GROMACS .gro file of C-alpha atoms in nm:
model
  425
    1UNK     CA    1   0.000   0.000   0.000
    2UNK     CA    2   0.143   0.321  -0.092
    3UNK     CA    3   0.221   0.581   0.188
    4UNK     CA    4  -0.022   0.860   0.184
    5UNK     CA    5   0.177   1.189   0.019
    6UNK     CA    6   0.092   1.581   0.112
    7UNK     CA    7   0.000   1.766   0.419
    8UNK     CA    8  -0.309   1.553   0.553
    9UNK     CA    9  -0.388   1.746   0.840
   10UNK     CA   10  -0.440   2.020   0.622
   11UNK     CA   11  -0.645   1.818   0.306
   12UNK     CA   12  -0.875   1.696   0.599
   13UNK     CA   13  -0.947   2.001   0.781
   14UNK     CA   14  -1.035   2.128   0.436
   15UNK     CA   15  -1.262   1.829   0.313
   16UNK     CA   16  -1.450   1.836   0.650
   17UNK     CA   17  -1.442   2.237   0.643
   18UNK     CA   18  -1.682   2.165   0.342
   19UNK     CA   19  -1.408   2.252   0.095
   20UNK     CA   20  -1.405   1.995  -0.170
   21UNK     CA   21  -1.129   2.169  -0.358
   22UNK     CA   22  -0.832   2.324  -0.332
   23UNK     CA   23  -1.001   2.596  -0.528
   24UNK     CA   24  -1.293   2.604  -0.316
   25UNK     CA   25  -1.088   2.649  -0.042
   26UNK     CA   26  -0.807   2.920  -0.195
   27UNK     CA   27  -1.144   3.109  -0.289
   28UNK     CA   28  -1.307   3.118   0.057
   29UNK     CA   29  -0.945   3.219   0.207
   30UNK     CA   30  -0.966   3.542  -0.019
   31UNK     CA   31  -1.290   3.602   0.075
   32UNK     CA   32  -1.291   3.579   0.473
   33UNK     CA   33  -0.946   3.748   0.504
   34UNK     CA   34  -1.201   4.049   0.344
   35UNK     CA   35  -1.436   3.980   0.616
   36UNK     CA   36  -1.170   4.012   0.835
   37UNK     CA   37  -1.055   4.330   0.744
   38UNK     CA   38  -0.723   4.200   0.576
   39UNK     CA   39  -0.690   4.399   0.273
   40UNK     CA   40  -0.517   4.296  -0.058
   41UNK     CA   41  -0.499   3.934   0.059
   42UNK     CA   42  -0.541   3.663  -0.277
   43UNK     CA   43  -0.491   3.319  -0.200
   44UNK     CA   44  -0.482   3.154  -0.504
   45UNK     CA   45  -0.482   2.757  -0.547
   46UNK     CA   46  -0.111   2.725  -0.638
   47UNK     CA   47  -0.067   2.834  -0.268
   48UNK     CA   48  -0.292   2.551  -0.143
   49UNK     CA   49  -0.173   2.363  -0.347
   50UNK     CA   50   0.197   2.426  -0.194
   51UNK     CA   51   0.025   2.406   0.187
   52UNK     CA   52  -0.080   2.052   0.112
   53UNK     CA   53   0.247   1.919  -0.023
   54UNK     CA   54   0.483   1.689   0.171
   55UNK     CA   55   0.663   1.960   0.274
   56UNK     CA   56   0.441   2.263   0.345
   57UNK     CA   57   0.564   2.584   0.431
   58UNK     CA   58   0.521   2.790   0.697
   59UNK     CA   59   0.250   3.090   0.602
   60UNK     CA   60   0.296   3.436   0.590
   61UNK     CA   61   0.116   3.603   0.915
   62UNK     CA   62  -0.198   3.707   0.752
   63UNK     CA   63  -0.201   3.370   0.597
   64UNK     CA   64  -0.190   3.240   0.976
   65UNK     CA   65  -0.522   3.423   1.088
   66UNK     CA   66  -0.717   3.364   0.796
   67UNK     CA   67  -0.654   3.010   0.785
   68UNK     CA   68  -0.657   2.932   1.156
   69UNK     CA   69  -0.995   3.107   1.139
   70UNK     CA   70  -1.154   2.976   0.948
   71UNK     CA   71  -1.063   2.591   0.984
   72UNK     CA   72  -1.074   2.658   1.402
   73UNK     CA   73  -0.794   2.478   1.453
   74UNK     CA   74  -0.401   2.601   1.493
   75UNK     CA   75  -0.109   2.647   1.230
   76UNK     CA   76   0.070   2.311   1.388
   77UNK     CA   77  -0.270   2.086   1.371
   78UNK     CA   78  -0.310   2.200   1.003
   79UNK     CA   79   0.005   2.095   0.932
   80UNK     CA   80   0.234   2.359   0.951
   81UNK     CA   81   0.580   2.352   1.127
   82UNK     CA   82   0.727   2.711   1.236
   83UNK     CA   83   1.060   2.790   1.123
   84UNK     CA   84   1.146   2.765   1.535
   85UNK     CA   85   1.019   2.408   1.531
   86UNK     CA   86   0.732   2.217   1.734
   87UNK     CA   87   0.855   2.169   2.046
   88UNK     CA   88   0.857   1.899   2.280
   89UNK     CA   89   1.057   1.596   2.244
   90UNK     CA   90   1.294   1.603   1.912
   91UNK     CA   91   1.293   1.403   1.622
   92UNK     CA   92   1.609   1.481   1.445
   93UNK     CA   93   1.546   1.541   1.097
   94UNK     CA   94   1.194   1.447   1.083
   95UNK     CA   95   0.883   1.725   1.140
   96UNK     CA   96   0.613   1.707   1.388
   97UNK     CA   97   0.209   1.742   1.331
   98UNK     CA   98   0.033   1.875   1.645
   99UNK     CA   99  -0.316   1.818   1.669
  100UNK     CA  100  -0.520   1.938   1.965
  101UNK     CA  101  -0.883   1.803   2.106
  102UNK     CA  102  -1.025   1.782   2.450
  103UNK     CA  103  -1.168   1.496   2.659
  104UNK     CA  104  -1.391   1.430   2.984
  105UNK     CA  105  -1.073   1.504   3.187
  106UNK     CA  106  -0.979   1.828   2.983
  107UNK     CA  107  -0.744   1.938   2.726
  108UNK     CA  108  -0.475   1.715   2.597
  109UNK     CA  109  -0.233   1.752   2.340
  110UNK     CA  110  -0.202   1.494   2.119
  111UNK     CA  111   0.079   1.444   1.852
  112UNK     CA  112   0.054   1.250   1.498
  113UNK     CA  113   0.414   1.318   1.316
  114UNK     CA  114   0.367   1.238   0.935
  115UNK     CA  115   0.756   1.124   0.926
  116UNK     CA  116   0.945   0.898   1.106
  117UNK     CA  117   1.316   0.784   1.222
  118UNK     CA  118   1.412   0.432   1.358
  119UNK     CA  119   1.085   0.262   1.436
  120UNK     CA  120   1.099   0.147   1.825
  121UNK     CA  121   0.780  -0.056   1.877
  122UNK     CA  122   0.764  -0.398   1.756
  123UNK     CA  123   0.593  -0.534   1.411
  124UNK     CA  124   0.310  -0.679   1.659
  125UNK     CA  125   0.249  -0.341   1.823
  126UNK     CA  126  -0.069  -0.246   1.501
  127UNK     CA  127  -0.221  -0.604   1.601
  128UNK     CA  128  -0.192  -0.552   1.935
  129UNK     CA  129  -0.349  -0.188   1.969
  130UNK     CA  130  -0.609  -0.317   1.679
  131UNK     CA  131  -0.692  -0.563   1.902
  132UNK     CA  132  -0.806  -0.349   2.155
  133UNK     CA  133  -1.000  -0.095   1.945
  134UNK     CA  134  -1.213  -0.434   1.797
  135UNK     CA  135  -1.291  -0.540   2.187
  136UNK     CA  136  -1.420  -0.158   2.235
  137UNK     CA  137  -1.577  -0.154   1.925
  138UNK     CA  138  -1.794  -0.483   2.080
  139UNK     CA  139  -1.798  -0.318   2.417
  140UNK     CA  140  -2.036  -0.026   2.263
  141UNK     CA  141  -2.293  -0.284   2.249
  142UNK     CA  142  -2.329  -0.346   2.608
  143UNK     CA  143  -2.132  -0.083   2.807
  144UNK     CA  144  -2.245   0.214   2.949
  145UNK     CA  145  -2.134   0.513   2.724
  146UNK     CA  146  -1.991   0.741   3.013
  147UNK     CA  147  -1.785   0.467   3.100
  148UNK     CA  148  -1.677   0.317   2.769
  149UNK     CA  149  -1.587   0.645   2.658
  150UNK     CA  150  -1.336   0.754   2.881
  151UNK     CA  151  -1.129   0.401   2.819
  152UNK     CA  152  -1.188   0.460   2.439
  153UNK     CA  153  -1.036   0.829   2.486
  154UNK     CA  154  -0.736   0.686   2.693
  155UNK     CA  155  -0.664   0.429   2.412
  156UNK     CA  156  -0.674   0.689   2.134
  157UNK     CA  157  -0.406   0.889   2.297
  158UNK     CA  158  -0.193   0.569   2.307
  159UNK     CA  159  -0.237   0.527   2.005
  160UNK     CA  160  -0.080   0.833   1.928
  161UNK     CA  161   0.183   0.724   2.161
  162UNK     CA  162   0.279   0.414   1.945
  163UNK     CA  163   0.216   0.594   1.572
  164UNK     CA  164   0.575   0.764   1.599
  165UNK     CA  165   0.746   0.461   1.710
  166UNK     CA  166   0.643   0.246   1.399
  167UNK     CA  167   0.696   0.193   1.045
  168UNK     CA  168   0.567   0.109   0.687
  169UNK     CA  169   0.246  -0.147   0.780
  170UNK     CA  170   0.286  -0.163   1.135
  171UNK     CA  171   0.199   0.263   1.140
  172UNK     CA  172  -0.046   0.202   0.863
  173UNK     CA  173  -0.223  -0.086   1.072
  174UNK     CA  174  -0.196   0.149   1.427
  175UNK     CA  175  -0.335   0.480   1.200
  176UNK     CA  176  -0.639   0.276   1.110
  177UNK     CA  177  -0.699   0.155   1.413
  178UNK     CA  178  -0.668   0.507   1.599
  179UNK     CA  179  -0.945   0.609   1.299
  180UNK     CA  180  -1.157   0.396   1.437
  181UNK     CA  181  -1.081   0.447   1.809
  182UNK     CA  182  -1.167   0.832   1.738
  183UNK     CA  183  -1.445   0.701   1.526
  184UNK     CA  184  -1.617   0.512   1.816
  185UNK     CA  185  -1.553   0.858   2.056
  186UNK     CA  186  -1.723   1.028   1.808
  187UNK     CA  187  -2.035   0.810   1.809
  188UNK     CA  188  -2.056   0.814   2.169
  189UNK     CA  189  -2.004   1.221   2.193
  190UNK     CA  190  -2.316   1.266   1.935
  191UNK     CA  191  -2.535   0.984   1.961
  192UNK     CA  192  -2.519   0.884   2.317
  193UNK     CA  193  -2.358   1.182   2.527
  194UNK     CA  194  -2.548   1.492   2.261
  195UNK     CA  195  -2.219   1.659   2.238
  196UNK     CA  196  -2.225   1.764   1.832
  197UNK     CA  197  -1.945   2.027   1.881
  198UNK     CA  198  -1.737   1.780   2.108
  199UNK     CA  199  -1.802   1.510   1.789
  200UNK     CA  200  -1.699   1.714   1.540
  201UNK     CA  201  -1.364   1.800   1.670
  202UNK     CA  202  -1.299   1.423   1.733
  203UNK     CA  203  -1.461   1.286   1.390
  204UNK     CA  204  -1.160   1.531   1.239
  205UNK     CA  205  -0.911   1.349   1.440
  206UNK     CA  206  -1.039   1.006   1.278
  207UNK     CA  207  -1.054   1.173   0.949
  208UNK     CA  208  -0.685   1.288   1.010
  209UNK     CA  209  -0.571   0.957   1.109
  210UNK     CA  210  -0.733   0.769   0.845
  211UNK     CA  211  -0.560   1.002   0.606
  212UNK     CA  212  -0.217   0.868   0.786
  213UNK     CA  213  -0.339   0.519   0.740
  214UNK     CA  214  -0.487   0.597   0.341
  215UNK     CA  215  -0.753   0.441   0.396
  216UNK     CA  216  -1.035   0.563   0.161
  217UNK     CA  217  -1.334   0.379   0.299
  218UNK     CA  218  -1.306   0.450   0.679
  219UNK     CA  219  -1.259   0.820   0.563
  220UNK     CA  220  -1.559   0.759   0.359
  221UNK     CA  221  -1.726   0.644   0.740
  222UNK     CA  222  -1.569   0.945   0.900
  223UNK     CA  223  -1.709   1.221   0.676
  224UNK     CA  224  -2.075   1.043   0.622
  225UNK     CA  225  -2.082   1.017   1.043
  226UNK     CA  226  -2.014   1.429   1.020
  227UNK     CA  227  -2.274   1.460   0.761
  228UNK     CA  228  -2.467   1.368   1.097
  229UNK     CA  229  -2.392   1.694   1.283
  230UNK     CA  230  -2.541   1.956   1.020
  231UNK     CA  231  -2.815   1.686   0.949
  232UNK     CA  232  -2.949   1.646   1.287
  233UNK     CA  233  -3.040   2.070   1.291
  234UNK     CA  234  -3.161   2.043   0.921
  235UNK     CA  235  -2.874   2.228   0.785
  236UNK     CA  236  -2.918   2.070   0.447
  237UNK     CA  237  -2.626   2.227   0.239
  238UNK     CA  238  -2.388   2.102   0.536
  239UNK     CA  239  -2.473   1.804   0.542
  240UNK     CA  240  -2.430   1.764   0.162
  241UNK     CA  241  -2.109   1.873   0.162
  242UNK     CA  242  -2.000   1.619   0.355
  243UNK     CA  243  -2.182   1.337   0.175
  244UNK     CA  244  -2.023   1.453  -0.143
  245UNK     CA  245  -1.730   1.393   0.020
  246UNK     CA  246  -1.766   1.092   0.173
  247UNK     CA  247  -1.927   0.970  -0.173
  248UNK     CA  248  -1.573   1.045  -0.357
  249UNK     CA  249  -1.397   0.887  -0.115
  250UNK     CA  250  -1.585   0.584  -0.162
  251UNK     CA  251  -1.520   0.574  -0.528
  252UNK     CA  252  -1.152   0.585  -0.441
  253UNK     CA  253  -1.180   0.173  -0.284
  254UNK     CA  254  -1.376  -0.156  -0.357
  255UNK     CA  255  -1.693  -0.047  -0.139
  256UNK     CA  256  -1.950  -0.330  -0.037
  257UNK     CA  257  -2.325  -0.281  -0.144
  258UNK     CA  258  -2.396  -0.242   0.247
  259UNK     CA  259  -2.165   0.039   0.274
  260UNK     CA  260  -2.285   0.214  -0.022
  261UNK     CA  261  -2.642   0.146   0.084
  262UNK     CA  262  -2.555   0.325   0.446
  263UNK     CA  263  -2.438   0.588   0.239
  264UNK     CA  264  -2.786   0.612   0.110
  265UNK     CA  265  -2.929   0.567   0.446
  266UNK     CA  266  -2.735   0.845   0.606
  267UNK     CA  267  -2.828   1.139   0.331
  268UNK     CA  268  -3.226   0.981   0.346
  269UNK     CA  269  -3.181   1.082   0.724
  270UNK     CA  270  -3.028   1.413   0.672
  271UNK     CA  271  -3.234   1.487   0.392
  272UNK     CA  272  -3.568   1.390   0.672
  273UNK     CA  273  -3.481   1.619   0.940
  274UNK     CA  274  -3.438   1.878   0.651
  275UNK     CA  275  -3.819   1.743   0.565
  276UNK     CA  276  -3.738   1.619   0.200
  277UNK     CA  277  -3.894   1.302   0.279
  278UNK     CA  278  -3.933   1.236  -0.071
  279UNK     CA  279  -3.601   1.275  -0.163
  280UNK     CA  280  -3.533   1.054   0.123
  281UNK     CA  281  -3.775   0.777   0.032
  282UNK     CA  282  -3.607   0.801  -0.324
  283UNK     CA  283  -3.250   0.746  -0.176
  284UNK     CA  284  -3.354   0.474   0.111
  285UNK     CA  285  -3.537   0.265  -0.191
  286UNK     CA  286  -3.240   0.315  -0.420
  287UNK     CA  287  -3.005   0.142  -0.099
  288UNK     CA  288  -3.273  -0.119  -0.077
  289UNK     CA  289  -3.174  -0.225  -0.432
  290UNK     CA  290  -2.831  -0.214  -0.372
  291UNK     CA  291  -2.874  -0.487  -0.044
  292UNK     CA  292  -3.083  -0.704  -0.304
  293UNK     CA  293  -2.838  -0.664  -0.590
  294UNK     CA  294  -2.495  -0.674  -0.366
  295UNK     CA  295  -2.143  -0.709  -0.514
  296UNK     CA  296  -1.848  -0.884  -0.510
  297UNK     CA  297  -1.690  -0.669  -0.210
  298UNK     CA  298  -1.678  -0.811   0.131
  299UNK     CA  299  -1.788  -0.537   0.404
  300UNK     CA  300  -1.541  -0.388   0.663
  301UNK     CA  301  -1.523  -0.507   0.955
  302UNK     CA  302  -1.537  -0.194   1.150
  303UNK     CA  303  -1.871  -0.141   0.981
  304UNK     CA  304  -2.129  -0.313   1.254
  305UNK     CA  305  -2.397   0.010   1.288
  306UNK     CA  306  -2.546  -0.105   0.974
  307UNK     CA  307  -2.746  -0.415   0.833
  308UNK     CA  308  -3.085  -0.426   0.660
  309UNK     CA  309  -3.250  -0.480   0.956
  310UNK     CA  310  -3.096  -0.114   1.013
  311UNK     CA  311  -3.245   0.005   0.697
  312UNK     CA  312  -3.605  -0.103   0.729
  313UNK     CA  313  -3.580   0.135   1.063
  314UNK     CA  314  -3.460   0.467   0.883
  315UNK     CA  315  -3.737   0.380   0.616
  316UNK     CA  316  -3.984   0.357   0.866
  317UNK     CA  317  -3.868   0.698   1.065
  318UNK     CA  318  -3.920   0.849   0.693
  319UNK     CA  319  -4.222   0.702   0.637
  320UNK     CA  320  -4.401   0.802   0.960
  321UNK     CA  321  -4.262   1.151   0.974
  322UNK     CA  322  -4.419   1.179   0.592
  323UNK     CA  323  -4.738   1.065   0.755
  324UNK     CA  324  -4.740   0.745   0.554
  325UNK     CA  325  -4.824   0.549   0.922
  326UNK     CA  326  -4.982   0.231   0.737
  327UNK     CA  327  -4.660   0.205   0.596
  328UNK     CA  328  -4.428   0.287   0.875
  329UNK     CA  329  -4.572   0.084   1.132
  330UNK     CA  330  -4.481  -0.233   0.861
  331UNK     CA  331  -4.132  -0.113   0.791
  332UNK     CA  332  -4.096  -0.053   1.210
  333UNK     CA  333  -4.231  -0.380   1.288
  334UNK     CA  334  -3.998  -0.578   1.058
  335UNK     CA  335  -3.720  -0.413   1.136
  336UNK     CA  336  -3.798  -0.481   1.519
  337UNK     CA  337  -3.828  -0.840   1.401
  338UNK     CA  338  -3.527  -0.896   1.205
  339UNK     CA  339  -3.264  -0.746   1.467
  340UNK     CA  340  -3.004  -0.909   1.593
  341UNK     CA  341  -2.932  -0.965   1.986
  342UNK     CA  342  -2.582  -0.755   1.855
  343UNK     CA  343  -2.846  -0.478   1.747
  344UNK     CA  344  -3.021  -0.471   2.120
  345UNK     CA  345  -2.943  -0.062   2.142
  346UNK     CA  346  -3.127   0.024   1.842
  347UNK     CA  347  -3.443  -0.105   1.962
  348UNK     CA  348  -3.515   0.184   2.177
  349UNK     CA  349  -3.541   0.402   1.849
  350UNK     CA  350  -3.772   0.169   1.684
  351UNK     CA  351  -3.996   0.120   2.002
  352UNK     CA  352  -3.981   0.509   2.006
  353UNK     CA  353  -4.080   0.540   1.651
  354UNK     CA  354  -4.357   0.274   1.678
  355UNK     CA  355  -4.508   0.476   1.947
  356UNK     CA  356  -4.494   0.814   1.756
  357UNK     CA  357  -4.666   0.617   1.491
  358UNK     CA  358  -4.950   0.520   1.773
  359UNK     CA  359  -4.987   0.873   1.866
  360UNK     CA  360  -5.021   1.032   1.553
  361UNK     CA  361  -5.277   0.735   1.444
  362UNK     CA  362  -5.479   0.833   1.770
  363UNK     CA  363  -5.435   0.512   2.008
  364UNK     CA  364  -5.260   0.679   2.280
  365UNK     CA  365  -5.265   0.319   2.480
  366UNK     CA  366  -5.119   0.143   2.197
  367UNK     CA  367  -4.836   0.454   2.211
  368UNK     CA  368  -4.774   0.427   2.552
  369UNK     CA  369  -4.737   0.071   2.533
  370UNK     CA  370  -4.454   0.115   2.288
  371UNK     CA  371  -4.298   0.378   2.486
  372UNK     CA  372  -4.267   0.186   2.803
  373UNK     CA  373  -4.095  -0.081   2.595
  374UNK     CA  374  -3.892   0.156   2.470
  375UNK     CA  375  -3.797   0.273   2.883
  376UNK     CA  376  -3.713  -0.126   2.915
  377UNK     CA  377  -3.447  -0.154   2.648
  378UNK     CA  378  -3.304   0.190   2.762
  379UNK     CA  379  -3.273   0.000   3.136
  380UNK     CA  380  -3.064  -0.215   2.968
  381UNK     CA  381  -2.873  -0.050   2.723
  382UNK     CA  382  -2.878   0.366   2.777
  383UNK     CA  383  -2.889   0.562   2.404
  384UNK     CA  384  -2.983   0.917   2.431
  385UNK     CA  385  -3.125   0.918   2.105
  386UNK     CA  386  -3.395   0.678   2.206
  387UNK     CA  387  -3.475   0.846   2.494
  388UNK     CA  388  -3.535   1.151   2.235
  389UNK     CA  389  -3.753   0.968   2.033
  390UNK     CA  390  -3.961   0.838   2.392
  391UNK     CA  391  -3.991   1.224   2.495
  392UNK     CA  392  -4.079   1.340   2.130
  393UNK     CA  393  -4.398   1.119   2.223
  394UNK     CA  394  -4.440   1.205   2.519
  395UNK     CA  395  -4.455   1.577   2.390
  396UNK     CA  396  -4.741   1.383   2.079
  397UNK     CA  397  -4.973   1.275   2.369
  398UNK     CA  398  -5.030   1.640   2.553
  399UNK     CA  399  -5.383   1.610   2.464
  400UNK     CA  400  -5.413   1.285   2.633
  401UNK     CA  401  -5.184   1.391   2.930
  402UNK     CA  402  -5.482   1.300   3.179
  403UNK     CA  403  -5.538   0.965   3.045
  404UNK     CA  404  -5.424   0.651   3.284
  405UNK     CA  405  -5.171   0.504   3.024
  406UNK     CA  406  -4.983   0.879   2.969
  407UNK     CA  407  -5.000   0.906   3.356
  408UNK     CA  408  -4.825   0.547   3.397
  409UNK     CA  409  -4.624   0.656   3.129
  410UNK     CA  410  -4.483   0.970   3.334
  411UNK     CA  411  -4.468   0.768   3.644
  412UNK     CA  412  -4.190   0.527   3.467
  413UNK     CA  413  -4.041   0.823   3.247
  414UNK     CA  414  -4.041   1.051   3.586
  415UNK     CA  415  -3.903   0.795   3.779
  416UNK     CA  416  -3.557   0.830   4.023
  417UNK     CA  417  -3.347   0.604   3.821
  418UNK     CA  418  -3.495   0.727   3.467
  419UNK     CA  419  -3.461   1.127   3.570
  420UNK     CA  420  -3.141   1.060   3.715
  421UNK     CA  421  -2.980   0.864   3.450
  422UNK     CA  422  -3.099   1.078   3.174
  423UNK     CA  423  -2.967   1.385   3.333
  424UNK     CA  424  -2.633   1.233   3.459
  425UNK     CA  425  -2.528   1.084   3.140
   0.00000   0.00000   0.00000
């Protein structure tokens, strides 16, 4: 596998900046160093160009501002070495990449050098830190979320322990596997902990890492996962910025017909929340036929958040938020049916959606019903997002607030542990 060539901090900061080009982003330079107030400043995309080789150099001042600005991150984690050098411990010869991101326990300074001297860690160091991130990657499952996450936090920053200290396949095998360790914190800062900002700034990380490791499809993962933070507050044209990235990156490896369908999956769900459920319908059937059809390309193994089981649930979502509840209440049910014990978490979400289905369809018992199922699984297995979906109905049966099944209802939603957990997590 070829090593990846050119500044990758810098590329990904760009891609996930929305940038899809080094024009796009030479063009938006010029322009914000005018909002700014930096006159006579034209970046032109020779310049980027030259920022994104192996070698970058460092920027001229005004250069600095504007491009720290707007990317939100410093001149060392785009990149950049200063002329005085990094800092910290010394690599003779070889440059250092500085990237910085915070955790439960604070700020921490993580480094990722993009060249290397005499490796130091043995060739079984990338199978023994993979193995690790693949137990985690289980663990999410089954474990808590504020306690998984600070153990997956603690082994990303090994990981960028051991990424100096190896060579050739053993780096490419740890970069991978720290792109999916920062992967997995990401998940857990926006779907379970509702931290979008906090997931952001770690999904770069595993977009940065992956570009260390050049590996196409899990930056393919990365960028559709950040599709998920303009998505979820129906900023549309963010959220498609990102998908067209994470599309081209796809075309760049073999992609299996389940990852291409998620693909599908995860634009259907932006495109909801941005209420094109049509367009969404169109793009969920469209994956549908690509599960029936398949290929000849195996899936990734890191890729266990999706299945057609999966599927049927984001159809269903659509389908009841269009109002088509006939139709939702099918898709719901057989995705409910067709899940895996693996898939436990998600059925809080479909028990949630089933239930906003009831509401809407006036059979506030029937809603209820759901929703308390919905409170079991989450005893089990706690997922913010399907506690969402169990207050989003609980908001749908107002006018039936003084009904015995929506006063049950509050009585096990109002509960100590429930209140408690749902505020402490």
């Amino acid at each position: 596998m070829p090593r990846p060539t050119g500044n990758v901090r810098l590329k990904a900061a760009r891609v996930a900046a929305g940038f899809n080009s080094q024009q796009d982003l030479a063009d938006a330079l010029t322009r914000h160093a005018k909002d700014m107030g930096i006159r006579g400043l034209s970046i032109g995309v020779r310049q980027v160009r030259r920022w994104e080789s192996d070698n970058p150099p460092w920027p001229q001042p005004d250069c600095q501002r504007v491009l720290s600005h707007l990317l939100g991150q410093s001149m060392e984690a785009l990149g950049f070495t200063p002329p005085w050098g990094s800092g910290g411990s010394q690599q003779t010869g070889h440059s250092r990449r500085t990237l910085d991101a915070s955790d439960a326990a604070g700020q921490r300074r993580v480094t990722l050098p993009r060249r290397l001297g005499a490796a130091s860690q043995p060739s079984t160091a990338g199978v023994d830190f993979q193995a690790v991130t693949r137990s985690h990657r289980r663990l999410y499952c089954s474990v808590t979320p504020t306690q998984l996450h600070p153990a997956v936090v603690a082994h990303a920053t090994l990981g960028c322990v051991l990424l100096p200290e190896t060579m050739d396949s053993t780096r490419r095998t740890v970069a991978a596997a720290l792109a999916e360790t920062y992967l997995l914190a990401g998940r857990i800062e926006f779907f379970d902990l509702r931290e979008p900002s906090r997931a952001n700034g770690t999904l770069l990380l595993a977009l940065q890492a992956a570009g260390e490791a050049d590996d196409s499809l899990l930056g393919s993962a990365i960028l559709a996962h950040m599709a998920f933070v303009p998505g979820w507050v129906a900023d549309r044209d963010g959220a498609l910025e990102r998908m067209t990235a994470a599309r081209t990156y796809a075309r760049r490896a073999p992609a299996s017909a389940e990852f291409l369908a998620w693909l599908d999956a995860v634009e259907a769900e932006c495109e909801t929340r941005s209420g094109n459920t049509r367009t969404a319908l169109n793009l969920i059937g469209h994956a549908e036929d690509l599960l029936a059809a398949g290929n000849d390309h195996s899936s990734q193994d890191w890729m266990d958040w999706f299945s057609p089981a999966r599927l049927a649930a984001f159809k269903g979502n659509t389908q009841m938020i269009a109002g088509h509840l006939l139709q939702a209440r099918e898709s719901l049910l057989h995705a409910l049916a067709s899940m895996t014990p693996a898939e436990d978490k998600q059925r809080s979400v479909i028990y949630g959606d089933l239930a906003a289905v009831e509401a809407a369809s006036g059979n506030p018992e029937q809603a209820c019903g759901y929703a308390e199922q919905a409170l079991d699984q989450l005893a089990i297995t706690w997922y913010a997002t399907g506690m969402d979906r169990v207050r989003e109905v609980r908001r749908a049966l107002t006018s039936h607030q003084h009904e015995r099944c929506v006063r049950d209802l509050d009585d096990r939603l109002y509960d100590w542990a429930t209140t408690l957990s749902a505020l402490g997590r």
